[in-house]
Coordinates of C-alpha atoms in Angstrom, one line a residue:
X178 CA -1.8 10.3 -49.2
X179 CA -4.4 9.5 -46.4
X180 CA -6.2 7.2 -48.9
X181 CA -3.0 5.2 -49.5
X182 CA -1.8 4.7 -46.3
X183 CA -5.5 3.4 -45.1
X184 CA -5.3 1.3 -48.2
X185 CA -2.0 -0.3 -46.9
X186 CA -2.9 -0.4 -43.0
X187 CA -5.7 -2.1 -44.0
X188 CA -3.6 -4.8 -46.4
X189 CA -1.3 -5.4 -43.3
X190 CA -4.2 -6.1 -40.5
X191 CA -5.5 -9.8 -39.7
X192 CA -9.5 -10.1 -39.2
X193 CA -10.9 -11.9 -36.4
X194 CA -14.7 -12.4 -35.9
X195 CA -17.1 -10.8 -33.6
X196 CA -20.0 -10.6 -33.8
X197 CA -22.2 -7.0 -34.7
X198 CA -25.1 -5.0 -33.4
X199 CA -26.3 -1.6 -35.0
X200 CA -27.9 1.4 -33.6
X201 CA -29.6 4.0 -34.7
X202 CA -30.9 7.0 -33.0
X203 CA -32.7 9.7 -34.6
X204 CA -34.9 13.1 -33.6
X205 CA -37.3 15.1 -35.7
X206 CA -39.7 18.1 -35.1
X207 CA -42.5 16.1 -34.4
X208 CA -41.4 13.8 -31.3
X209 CA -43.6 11.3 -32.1
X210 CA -41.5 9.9 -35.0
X211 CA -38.4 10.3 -32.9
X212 CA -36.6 6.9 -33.3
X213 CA -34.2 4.6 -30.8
X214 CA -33.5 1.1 -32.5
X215 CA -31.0 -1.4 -31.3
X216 CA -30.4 -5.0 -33.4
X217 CA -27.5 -7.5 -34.5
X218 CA -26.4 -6.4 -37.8
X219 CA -25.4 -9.7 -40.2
X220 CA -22.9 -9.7 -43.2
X221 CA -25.3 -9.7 -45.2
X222 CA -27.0 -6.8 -44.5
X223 CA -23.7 -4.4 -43.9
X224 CA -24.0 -3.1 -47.5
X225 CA -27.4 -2.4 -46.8
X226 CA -27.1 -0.6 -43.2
X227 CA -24.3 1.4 -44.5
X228 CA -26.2 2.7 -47.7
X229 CA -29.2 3.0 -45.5
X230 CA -31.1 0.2 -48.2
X231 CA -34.0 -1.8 -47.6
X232 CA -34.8 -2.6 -44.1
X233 CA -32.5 0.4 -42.7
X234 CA -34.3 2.9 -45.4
X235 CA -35.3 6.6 -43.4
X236 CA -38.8 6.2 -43.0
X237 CA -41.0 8.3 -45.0
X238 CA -41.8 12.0 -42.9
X239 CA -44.7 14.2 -42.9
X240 CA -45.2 17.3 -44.5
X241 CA -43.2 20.2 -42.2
X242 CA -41.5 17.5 -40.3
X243 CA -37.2 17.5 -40.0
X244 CA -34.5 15.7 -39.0
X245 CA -33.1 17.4 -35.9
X246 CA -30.3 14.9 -34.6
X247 CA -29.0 11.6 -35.2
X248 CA -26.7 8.6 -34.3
X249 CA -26.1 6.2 -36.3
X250 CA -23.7 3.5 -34.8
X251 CA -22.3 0.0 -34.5
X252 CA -21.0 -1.3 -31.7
X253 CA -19.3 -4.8 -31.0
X254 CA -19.3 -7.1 -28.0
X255 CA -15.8 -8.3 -28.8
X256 CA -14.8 -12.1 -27.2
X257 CA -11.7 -12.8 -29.2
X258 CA -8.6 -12.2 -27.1
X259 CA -6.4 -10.9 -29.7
X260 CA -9.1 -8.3 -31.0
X261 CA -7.1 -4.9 -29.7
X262 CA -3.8 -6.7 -31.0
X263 CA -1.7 -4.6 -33.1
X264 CA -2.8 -5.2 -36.8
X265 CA -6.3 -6.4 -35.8
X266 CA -9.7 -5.8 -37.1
X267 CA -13.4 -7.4 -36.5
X268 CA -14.6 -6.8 -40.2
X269 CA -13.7 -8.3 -43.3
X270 CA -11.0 -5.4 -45.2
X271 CA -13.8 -4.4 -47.7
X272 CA -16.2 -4.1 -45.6
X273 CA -13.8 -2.3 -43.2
X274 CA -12.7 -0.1 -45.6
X275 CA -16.3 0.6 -47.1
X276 CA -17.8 1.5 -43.5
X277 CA -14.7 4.3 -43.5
X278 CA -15.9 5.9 -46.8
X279 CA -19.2 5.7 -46.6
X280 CA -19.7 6.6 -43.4
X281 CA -16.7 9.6 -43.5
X282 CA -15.3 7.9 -40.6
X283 CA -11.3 8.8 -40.0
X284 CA -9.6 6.7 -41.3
X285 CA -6.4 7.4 -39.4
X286 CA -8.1 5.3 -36.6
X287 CA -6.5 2.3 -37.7
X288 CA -2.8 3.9 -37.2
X289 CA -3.9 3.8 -33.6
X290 CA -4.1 -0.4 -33.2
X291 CA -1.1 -0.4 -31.4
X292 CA -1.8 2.7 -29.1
X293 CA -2.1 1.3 -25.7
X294 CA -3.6 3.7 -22.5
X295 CA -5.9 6.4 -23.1
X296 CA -5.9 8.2 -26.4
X297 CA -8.1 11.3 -28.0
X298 CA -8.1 13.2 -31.1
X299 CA -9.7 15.1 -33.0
X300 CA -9.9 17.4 -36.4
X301 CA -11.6 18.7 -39.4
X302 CA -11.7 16.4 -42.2
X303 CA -10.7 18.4 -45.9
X304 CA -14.3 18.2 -47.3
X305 CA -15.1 22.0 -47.7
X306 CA -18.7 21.9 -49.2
X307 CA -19.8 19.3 -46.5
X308 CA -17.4 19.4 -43.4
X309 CA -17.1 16.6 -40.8
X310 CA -15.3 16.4 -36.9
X311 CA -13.7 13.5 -36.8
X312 CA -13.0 11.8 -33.3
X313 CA -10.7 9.1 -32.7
X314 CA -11.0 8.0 -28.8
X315 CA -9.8 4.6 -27.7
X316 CA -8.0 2.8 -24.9
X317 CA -6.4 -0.4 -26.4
X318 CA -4.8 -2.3 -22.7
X319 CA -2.3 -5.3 -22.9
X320 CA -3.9 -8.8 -22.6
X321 CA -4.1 -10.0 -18.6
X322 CA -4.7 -13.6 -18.1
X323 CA -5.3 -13.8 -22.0
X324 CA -8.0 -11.1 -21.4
X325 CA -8.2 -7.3 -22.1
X326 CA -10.3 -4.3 -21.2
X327 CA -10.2 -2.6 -24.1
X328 CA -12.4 -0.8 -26.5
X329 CA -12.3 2.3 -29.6
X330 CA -14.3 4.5 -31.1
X331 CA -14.4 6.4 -33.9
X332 CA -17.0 8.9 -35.1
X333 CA -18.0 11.3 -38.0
X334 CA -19.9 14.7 -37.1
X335 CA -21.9 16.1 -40.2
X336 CA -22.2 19.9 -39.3
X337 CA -25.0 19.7 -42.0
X338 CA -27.3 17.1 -41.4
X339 CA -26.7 17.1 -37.1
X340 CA -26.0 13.2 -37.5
X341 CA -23.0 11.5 -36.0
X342 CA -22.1 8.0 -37.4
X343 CA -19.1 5.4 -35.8
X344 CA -17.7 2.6 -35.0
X345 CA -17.6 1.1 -31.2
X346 CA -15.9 -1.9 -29.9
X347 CA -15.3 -3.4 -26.5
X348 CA -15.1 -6.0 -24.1
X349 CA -17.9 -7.4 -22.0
X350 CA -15.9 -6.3 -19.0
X351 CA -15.3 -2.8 -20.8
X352 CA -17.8 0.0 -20.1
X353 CA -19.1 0.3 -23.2
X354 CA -22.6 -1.6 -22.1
X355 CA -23.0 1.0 -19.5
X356 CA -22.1 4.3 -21.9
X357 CA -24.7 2.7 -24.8
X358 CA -27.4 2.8 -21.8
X359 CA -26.5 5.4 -20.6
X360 CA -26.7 7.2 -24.4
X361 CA -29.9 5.6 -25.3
X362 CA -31.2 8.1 -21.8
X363 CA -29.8 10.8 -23.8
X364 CA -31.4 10.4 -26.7
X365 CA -32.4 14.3 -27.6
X366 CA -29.2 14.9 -26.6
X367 CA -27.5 12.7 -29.5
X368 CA -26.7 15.9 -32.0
X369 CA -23.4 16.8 -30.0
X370 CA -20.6 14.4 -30.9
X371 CA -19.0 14.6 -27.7
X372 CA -21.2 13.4 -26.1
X373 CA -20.1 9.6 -26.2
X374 CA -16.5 10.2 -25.6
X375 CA -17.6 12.5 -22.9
X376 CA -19.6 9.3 -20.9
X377 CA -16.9 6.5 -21.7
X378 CA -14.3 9.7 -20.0
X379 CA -17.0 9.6 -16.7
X380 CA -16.8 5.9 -16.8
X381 CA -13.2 5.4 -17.2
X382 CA -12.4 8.2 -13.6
X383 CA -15.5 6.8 -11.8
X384 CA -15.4 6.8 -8.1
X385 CA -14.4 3.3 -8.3
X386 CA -10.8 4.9 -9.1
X387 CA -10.7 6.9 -6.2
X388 CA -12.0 4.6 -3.6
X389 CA -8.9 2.0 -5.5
X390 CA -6.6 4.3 -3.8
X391 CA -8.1 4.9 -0.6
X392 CA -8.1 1.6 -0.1
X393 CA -4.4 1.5 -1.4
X394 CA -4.1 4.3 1.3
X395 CA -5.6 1.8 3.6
X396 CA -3.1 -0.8 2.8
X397 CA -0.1 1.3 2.9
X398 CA -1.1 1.9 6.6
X399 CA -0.7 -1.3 7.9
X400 CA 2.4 -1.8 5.9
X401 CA 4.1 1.0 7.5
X402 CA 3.0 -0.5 10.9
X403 CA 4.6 -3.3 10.1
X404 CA 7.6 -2.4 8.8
X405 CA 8.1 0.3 11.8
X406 CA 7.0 -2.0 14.3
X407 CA 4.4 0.9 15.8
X408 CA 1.6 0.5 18.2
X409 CA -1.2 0.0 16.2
X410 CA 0.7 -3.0 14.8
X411 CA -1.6 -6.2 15.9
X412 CA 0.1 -9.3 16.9
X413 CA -2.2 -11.6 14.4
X414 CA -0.7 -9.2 11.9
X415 CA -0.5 -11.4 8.5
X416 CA 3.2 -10.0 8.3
X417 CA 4.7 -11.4 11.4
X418 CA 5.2 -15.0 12.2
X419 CA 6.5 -16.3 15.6
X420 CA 6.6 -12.5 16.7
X421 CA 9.2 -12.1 14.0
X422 CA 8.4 -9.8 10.5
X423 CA 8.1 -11.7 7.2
X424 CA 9.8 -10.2 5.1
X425 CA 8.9 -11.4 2.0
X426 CA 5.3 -11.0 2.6
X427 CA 6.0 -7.5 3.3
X428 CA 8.3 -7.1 -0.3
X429 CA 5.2 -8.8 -1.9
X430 CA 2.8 -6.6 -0.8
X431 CA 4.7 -3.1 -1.0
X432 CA 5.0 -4.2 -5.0
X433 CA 1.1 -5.5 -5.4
X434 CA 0.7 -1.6 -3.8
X435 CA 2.4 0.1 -5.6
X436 CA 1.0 -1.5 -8.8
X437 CA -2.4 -0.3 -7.3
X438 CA -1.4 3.1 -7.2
X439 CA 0.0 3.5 -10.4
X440 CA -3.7 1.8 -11.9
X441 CA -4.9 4.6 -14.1
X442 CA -2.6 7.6 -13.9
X443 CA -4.5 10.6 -13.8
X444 CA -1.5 12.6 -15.9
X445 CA -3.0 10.4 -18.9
X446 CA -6.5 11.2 -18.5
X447 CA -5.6 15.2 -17.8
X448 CA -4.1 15.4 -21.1
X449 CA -6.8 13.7 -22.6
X450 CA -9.3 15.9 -20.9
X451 CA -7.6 18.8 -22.7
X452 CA -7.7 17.0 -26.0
X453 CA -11.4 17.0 -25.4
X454 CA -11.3 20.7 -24.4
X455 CA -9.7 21.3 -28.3
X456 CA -12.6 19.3 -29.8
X457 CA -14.9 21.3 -28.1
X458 CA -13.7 24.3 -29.6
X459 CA -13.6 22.9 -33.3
X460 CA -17.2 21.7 -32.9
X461 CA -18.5 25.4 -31.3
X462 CA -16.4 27.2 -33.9
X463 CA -17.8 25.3 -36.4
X464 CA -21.1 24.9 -35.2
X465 CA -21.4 28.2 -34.6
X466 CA -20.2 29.7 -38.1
X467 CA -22.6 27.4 -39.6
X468 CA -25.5 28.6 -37.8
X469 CA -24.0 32.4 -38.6
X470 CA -23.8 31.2 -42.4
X471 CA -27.9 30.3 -42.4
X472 CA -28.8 33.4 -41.0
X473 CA -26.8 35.2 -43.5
X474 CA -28.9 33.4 -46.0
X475 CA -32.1 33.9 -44.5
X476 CA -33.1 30.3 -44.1
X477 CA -35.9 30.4 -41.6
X478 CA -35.5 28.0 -38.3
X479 CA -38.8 26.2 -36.8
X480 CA -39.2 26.5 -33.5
X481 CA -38.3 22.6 -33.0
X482 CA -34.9 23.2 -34.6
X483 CA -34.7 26.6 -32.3
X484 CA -35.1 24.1 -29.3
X485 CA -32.8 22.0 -30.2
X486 CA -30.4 24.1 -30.9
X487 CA -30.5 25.3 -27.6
X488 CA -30.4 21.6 -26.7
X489 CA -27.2 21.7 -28.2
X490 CA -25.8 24.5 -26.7
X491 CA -26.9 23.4 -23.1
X492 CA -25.0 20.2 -23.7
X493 CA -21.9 22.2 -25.0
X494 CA -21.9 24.3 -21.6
X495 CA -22.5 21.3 -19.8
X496 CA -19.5 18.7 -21.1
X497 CA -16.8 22.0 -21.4
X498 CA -17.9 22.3 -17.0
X499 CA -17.6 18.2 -16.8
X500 CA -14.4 18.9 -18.2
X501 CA -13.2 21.4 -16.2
X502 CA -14.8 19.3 -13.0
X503 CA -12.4 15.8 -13.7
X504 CA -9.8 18.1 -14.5
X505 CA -9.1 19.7 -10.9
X506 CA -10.5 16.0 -9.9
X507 CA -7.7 14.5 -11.7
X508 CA -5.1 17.5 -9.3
X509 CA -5.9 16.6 -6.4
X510 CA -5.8 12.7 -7.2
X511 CA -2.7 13.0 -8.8
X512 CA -1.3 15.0 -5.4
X513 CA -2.7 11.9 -3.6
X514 CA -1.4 9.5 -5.4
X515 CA 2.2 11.7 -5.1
X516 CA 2.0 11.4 -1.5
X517 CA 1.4 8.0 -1.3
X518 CA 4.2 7.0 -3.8
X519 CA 6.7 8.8 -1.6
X520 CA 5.7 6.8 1.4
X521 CA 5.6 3.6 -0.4
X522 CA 9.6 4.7 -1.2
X523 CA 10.6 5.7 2.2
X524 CA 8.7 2.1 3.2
X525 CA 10.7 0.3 0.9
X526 CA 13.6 1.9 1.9
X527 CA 13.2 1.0 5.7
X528 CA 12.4 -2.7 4.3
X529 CA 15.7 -2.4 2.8
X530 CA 17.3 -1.6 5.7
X531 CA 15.6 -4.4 7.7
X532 CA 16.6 -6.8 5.1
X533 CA 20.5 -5.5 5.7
X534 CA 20.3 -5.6 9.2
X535 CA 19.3 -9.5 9.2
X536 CA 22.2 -9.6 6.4
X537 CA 24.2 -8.2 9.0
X538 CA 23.0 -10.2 11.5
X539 CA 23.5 -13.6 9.7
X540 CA 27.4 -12.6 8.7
X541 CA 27.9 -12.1 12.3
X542 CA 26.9 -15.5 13.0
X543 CA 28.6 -17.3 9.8
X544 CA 31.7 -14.8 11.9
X545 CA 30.5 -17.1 14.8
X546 CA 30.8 -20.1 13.7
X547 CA 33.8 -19.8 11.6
X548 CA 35.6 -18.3 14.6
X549 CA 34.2 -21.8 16.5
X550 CA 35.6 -24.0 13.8
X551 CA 38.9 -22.7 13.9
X552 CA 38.9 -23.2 17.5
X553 CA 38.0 -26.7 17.2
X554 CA 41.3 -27.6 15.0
X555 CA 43.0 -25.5 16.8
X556 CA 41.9 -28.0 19.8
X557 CA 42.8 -30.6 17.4
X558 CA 45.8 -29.5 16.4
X559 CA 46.8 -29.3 19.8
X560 CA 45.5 -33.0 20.3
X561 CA 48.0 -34.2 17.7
X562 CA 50.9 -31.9 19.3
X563 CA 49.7 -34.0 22.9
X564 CA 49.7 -37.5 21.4
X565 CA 52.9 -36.8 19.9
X566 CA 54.2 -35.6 23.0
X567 CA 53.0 -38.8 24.3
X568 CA 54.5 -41.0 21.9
X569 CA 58.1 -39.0 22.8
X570 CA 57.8 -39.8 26.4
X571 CA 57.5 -43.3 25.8
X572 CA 60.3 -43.6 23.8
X573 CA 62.5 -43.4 26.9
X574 CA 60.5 -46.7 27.8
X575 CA 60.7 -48.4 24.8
X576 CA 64.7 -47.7 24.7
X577 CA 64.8 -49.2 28.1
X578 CA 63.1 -52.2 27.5
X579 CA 65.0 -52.9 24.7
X580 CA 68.2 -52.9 27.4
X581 CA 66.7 -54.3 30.3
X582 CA 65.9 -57.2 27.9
X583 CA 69.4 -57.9 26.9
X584 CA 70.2 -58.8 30.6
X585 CA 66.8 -59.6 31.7
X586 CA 66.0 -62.4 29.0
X587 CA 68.4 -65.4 28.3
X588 CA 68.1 -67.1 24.4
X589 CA 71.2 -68.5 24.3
X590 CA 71.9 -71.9 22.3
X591 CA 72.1 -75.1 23.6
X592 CA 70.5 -73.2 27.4
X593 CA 66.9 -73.0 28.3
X594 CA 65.6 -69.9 28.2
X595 CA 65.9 -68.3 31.4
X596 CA 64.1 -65.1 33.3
X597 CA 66.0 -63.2 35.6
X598 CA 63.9 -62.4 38.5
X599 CA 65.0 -58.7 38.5
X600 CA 62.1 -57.9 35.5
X601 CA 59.8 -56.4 38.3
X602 CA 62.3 -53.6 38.0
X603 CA 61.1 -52.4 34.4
X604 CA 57.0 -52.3 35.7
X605 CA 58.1 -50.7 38.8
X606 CA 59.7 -47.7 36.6
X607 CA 57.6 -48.1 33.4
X608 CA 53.8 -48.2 34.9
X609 CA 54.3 -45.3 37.4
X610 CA 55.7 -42.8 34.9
X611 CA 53.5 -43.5 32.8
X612 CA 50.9 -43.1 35.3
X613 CA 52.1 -39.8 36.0
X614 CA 52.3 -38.8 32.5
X615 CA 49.0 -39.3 31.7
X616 CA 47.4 -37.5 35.0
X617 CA 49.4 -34.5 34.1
X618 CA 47.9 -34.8 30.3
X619 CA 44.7 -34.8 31.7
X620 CA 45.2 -32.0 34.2
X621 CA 46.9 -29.8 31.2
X622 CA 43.8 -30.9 28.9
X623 CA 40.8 -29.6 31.1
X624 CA 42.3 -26.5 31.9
X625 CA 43.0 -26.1 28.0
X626 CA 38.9 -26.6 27.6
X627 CA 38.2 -24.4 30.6
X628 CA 39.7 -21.6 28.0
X629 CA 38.4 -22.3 25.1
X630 CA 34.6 -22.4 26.9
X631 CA 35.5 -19.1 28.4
X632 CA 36.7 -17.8 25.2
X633 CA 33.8 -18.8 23.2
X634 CA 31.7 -17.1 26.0
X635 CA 33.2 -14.3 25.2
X636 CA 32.8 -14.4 21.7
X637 CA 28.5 -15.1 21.9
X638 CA 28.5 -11.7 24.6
X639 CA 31.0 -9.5 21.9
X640 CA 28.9 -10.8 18.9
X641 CA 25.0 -9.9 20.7
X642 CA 26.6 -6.4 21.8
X643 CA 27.7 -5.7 18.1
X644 CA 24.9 -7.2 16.7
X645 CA 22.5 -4.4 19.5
X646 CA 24.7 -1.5 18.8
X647 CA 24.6 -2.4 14.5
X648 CA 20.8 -2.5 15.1
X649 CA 20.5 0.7 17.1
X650 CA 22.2 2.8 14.7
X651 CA 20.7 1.5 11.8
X652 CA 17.0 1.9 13.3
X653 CA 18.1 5.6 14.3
X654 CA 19.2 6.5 10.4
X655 CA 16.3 5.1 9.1
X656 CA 13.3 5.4 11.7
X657 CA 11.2 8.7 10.7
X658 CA 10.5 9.4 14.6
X659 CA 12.2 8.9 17.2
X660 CA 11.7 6.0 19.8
X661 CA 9.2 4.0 17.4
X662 CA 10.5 1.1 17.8
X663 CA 10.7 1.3 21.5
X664 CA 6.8 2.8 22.4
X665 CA 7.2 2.1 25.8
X666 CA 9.7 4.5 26.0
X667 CA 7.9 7.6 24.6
X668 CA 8.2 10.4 26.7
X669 CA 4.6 11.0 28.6
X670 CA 3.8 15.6 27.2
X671 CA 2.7 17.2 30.0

């Protein structure tokens, strides 16, 4: 079944190129033949490498001298951005799928493509007469600015011969440049296959992780002074302009926080550091049934392979306290990381409630001016009611004109047209009433704007005392102590 479905994983993936480097890392009795070798590894020359052929041949060894430990491994500098896509491999498929059987790597590994965060496993392969640990341990991140930080590894234990063999990938801004040096200053210690996984697990929870969230600590302290207006708050703040809080500066950076302190959970890497605890267990079980075995039979240990062997079990005792050490690390970071969380919510929350309170504020003043516009045509409509009354009052005049000119004017036929010299009468009435008419318009009209200023006055003091009480109660629900928003006010302990 496991051969099939490699066979059709393989069919469904896309190659890109990248470009390949080998080492190889082995120790014998006799230090002086020990071996550390680093090169670029061509097409050509794959068959070879992986058959161990020509140039790659195990040199020849003296009489009495073994092979203790070894490492055999290629590792890519990968450059193409969709390299840890789903589907994706850097080697041709038959050269792919030859490197998996010939070197007994797992060849699950390239189920995992599409695994994205942290992943670890481990297990026995089904070859009884020559067993193998297989280690799959990868951490395949999502494409940033058309870039990723990924890399994977997968590597083959033989219990018999001491030598692991693998695959390795990453990114130039991936660790894996500083876990190859850092495994070329291990050399004696190559024989334990956890030891890589082990380095890329130191590199990956450096202390570049933990001073991240201090300084994201760091951060959400000046947030919180900002957003509850406290004393250590500094008027050059970047969040306030013109002594006011900018609020979508503040929204901005409480998300760009948060994001900070979610960078590299440490549940993920807990569980993965119990994964490795399992695969140290399989490989001491193992390890040590094997070495049980060849005492049963009598076979007869130089005192090189005693040494290393003790080597080995150093190491072992070594990574299983490592282990243990990131793994109360990763408890108290994760009870950090809790704590700040919860005040980025209750920050947020008082944001929120900032935000509704200049909500509030603006409806009051869309209230405002609403309530002014509907005085104004309610002064218009007034204005209309006035110059209709006007027009109703002159009337009177009109009608009267209209009968004074009957007797006043004289168009008979056959006469001249004749004046009568009593048409002073009609100014003497007409321009004195409506004299009077229009003084008492005037009169009624500016004690009419005398009450709509006073009512408007009103209006501006109810609005600002609703607006002060809204904003008192609403700092009160959602202020966590009491007078922080008015430190001047703080009562002086005795």
């Amino acid at each position: 079944m496991d051969e099939y479905m490699f066979k059709q994983f393989v069919d469904e993936c896309r190659v890109v190129e990248e470009v390949t480097t080998y080492i190889e890392i082995f120790n014998y009795s006799d230090p002086l033949s020990n071996s550390s070798e680093e090169h670029s590894l061509t097409l050509d020359e794959f068959d070879n490498f992986l058959h161990q052929r020509g140039a790659f041949e195990p040199p020849k060894l003296r009489s009495r001298v073994k092979l203790l430990s070894g490492l055999r491994l290629m590792q890519k500098n990968a450059k193409d951005k969709d390299t840890f896509m789903p589907k994706v491999i850097s080697l041709p498929k038959e050269a792919y799928a030859n490197m998996v059987n010939v070197l007994a790597l797992p060849s699950r590994a390239i189920e995992t493509s599409s695994i994205v965060g942290p992943f670890f496993w481990s297990s026995y392969d089904q070859d009884d007469d020559n067993p193998h640990l297989h280690i799959v341990h990868r951490k395949s991140d999502v494409r940033k600015k058309g870039k990723t930080r990924g890399w994977e590894m997968m590597l083959s234990h033989c219990f018999k011969t001491g030598i692991t063999t693998g695959f390795i990938k990453g990114t130039p801004s991936s660790d894996v440049v500083q876990v190859i040096d850092h495994l070329k200053a291990c050399a004696l210690q190559v024989g334990h296959p956890m030891l890589l996984p082990i380095l890329f697990l130191s590199y990956d929870i450096s202390p570049t992780n933990d001073q991240k969230q201090r300084d994201a600590r760091d951060w959400l302290r000046r947030l919180e002074n900002a957003v509850s207006l406290r004393n250590e708050v500094e008027e050059n703040e970047q969040y306030f302009q013109d002594g006011l809080v900018e609020i979508d500066g503040l929204n901005r950076d409480l998300v760009e926080c948060h994001s900070h302190v979610m960078w590299k959970r440490p549940q993920a890497y807990h569980a993965l550091a119990e994964e490795m605890e399992k695969a140290m267990q399989n490989f001491r079980s193992k390890w040590l049934g094997l070495q049980r075995d060849w005492q049963l039979d009598n076979v007869a240990f130089s005192d090189a392979e005693i040494a290393n062997h003790k080597v080995i079990d150093q190491l072992h005792r070594s990574i299983e306290s490592r282990i243990d050490f990131y793994k109360a690390k990763l408890v108290g970071l994760e009870n950090y990381i809790h704590t700040t969380l919860e005040r980025l919510k209750v920050q947020r929350e008082a944001l929120y409630n900032i935000m509704d309170q200049r909500e509030a504020r603006l409806n009051l003043q869309i209230a405002g001016e609403q309530r002014r516009i509907a005085n104004a045509s309610k002064r218009d409509s007034t204005a209309m009611k006035t110059i209709s009354l006007l027009g109703a009052l002159f009337l009177p005049g009109t009608y009267l004109a209209s009968i004074f000119g009957m007797a006043f004017f004289n168009f008979e036929e056959g006469k001249d047209p004749t004046v009568s010299s009593q048409l002073w009468i009609y100014f003497a009435v007409t321009v004195p009433v409506t004299v009077v008419i229009l003084l008492l318009w005037k009169w009624y009209d500016r004690r009419r704007e005398a009450k709509y200023r006073k009512e408007d006055d009103d209006l501006e003091i109810n609005i600002e005392k609703m607006e002060e009480n809204i904003m008192k109660h609403l700092r009160k629900r959602t202020m966590s102590k009491t007078h922080t928003w008015k430190s001047a006010t703080l009562p002086q302990r005795a």
